[in-house]
XYZ file of C-alpha atoms in Angstrom:
241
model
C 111.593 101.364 111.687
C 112.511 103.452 114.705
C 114.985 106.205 114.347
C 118.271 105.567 115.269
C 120.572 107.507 118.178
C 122.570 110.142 118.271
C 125.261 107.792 119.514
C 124.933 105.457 116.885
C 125.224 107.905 114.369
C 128.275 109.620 115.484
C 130.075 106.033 115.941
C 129.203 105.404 111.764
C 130.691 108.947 110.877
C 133.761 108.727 113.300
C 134.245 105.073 111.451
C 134.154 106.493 108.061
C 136.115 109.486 108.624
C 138.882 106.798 108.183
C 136.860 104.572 105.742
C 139.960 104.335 102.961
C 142.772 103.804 106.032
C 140.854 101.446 108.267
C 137.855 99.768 106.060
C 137.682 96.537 107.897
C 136.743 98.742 110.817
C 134.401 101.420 108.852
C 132.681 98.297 106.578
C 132.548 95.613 110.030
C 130.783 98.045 112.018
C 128.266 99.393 109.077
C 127.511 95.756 108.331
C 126.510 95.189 112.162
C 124.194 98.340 112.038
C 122.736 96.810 108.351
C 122.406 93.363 110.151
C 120.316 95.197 112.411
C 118.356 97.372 110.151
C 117.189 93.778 108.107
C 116.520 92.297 111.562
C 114.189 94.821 113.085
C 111.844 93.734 109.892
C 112.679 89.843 109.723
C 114.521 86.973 110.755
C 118.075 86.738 109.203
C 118.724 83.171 110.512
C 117.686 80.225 107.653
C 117.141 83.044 105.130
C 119.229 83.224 102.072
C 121.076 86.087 101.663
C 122.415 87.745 98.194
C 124.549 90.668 98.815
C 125.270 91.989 95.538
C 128.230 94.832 95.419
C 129.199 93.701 98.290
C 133.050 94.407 97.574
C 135.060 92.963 100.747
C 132.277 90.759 102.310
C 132.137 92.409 104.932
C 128.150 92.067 105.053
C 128.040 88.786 103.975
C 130.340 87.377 106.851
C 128.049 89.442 109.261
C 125.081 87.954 107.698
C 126.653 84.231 108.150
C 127.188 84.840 111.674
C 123.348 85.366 112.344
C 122.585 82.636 110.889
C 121.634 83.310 107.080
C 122.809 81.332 104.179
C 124.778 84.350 102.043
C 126.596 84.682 98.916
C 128.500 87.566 97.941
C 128.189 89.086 93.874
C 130.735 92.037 93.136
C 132.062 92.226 89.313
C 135.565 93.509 91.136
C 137.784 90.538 91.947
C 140.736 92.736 93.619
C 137.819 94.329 96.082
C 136.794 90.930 97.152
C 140.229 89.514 97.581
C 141.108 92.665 99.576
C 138.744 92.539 102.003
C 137.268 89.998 105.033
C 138.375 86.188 104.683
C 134.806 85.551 103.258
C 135.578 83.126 99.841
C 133.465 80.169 100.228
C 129.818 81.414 98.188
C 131.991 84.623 96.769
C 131.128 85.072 92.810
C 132.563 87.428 90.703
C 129.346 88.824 88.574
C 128.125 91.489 86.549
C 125.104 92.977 89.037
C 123.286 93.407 85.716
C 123.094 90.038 85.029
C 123.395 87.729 88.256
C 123.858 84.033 87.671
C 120.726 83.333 89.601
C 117.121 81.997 88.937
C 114.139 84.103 89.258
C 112.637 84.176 92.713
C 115.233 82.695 95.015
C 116.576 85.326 97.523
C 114.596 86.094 100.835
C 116.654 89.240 100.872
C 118.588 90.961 98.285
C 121.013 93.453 99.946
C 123.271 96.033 98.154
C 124.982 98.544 100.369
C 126.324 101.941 98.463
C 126.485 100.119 95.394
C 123.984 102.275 93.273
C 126.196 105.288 92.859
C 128.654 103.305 91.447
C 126.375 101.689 88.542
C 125.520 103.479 85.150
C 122.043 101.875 84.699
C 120.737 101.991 87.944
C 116.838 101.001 87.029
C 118.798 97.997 85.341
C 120.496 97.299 88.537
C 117.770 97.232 90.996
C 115.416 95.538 88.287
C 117.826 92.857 88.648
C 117.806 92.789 92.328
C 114.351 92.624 92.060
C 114.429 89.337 89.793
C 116.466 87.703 91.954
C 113.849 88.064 94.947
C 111.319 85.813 96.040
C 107.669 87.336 96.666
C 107.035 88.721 99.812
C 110.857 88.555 99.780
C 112.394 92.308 101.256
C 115.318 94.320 99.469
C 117.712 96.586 101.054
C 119.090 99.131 98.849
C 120.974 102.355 100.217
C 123.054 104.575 98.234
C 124.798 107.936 98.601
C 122.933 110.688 96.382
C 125.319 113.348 94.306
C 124.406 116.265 96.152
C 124.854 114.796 99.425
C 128.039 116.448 101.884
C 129.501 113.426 100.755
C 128.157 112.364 97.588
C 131.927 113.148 96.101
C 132.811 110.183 98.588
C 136.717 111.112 99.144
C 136.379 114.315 97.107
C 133.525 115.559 99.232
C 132.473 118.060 99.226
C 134.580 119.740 96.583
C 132.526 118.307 94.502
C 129.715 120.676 94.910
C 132.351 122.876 93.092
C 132.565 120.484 90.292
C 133.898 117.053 89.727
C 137.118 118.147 88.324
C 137.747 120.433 90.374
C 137.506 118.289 93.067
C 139.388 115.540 91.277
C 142.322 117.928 91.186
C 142.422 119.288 94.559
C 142.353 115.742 95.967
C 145.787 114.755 93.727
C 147.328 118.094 95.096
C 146.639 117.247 98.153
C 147.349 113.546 98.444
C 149.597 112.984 95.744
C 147.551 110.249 93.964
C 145.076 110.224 91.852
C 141.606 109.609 93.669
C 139.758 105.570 93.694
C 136.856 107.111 91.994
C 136.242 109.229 88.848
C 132.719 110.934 87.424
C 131.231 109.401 84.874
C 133.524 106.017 85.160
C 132.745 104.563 88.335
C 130.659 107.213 90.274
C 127.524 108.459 89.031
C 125.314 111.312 89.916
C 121.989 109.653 91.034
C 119.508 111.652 93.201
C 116.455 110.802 95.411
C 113.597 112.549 93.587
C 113.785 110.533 90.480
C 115.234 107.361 92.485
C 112.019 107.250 94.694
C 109.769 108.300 91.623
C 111.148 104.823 89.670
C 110.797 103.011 92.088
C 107.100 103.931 93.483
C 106.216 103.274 89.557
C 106.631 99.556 89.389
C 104.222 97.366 90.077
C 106.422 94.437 91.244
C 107.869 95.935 94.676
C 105.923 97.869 97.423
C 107.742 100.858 99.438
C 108.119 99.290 103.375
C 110.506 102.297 103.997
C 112.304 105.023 102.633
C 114.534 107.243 105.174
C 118.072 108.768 105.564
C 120.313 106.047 106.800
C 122.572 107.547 109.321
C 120.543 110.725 110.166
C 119.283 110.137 113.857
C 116.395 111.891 113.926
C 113.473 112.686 111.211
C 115.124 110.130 109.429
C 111.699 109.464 107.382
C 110.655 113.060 107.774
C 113.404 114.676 105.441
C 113.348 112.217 102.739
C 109.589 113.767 101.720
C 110.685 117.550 101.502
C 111.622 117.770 97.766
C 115.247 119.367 97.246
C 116.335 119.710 100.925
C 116.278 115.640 100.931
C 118.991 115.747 97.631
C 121.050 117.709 100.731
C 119.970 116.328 103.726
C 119.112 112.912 103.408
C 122.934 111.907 103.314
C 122.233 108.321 102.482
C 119.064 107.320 101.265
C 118.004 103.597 102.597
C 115.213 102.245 100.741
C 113.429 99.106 102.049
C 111.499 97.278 99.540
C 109.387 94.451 99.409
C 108.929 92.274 96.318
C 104.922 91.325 95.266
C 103.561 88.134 94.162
């Protein structure tokens, strides 16, 4: 995978800056650049599609309209209903335990999902199940010590979690959408990549900062500055026979 522009990553960050007042436009145009991330390493038309996490559908819907059979798993029924128009193939599902056979998706997707889980080996082991060999997974997360791995509370949270939690009701006036230890999770890149390099069932096909434009590969190999400076980490995975 080439590294991405300048351009492309200041469009992402401008989007996000106003992520929790404008999602359909922050999620619409990160699904586009995903789209493109699966496509530069196959063929989304005729493939079937899980997206698992995927909250609003806004990837699956982007997904559909390149031609790829999708379903959408998120265990959050008020995400789902509150986001793109996507219902048809929509299943409300524990991502620990996906009503699906062994071996059936030619791409498992989950998109920032991984922070948000308590058993992340769990997690992926599932999304690895789920995927045919020679099938590919895309799995990107934000790591805790990221600039904005306190999502809204960033980056208070390198101060501590409370801390940060309490500024951001000061502030606002409302208690923040996520909370340590409840439904955000430290999870880092060191032992993330070490996991995953371990099994035996999956094979590394990339592992890079997401939304970094340059070096994207380059910084994810320096232990400790890629907890800081990786951002995002995208991993790109693809199952064995």
């Amino acid at each position: 995978m080439r590294d991405p522009s300048i351009r492309r990553s200041a469009a992402l960050f401008r989007a996000f800056m106003k992520e929790q007042d404008d999602p359909a436009r922050a999620y619409s145009l990160l699904a586009r650049d995903a789209a493109d991330q699966v496509e530069r390493i196959t063929p989304l038309k005729g493939q079937l599609v899980v997206d698992v996490g995927g909250g609003g559908g806004w990837f699956t819907e982007e997904f559909r309209s390149r031609g790829a059979e999708a379903y959408l798993f998120d265990c959050d029924a008020g995400e789902m209903a509150a986001g793109s128009d996507v219902t048809t193939g929509a299943v409300v599902a524990d991502g620990y335990l996906l009503p699906l056979a062994d071996g059936v998706a030619d791409v498992a997707f989950s998109s920032n999902v991984l922070e948000h889980v308590a058993d992340p080996e769990t997690f992926l082991s599932e999304l690895i199940r789920v995927t045919k060999p020679g099938g590919l997974l895309y799995v990107a997360f934000t790591n805790w010590l990221s600039p904005w791995g306190g999502h809204e509370q960033a980056p208070w949270h390198y101060l501590g979690a409370d801390r940060a939690r309490r500024r951001y009701t000061r502030r606002t006036g409302r208690d923040p959408k996520h909370t340590l230890g409840e439904n955000l999770f430290p999870i880092h890149i060191g032992p993330t990549l070490k996991a995953v390099r371990a099994r035996d069932d999956v094979e590394v096909v990339a592992a890079r900062s997401r939304y970094w434009p340059f070096l994207a590969e380059a910084v994810v190999r320096v232990p400790g500055v890629r907890e800081f400076a990786t951002w995002n980490l995208l991993l790109i995975l693809r199952r064995c026979p």
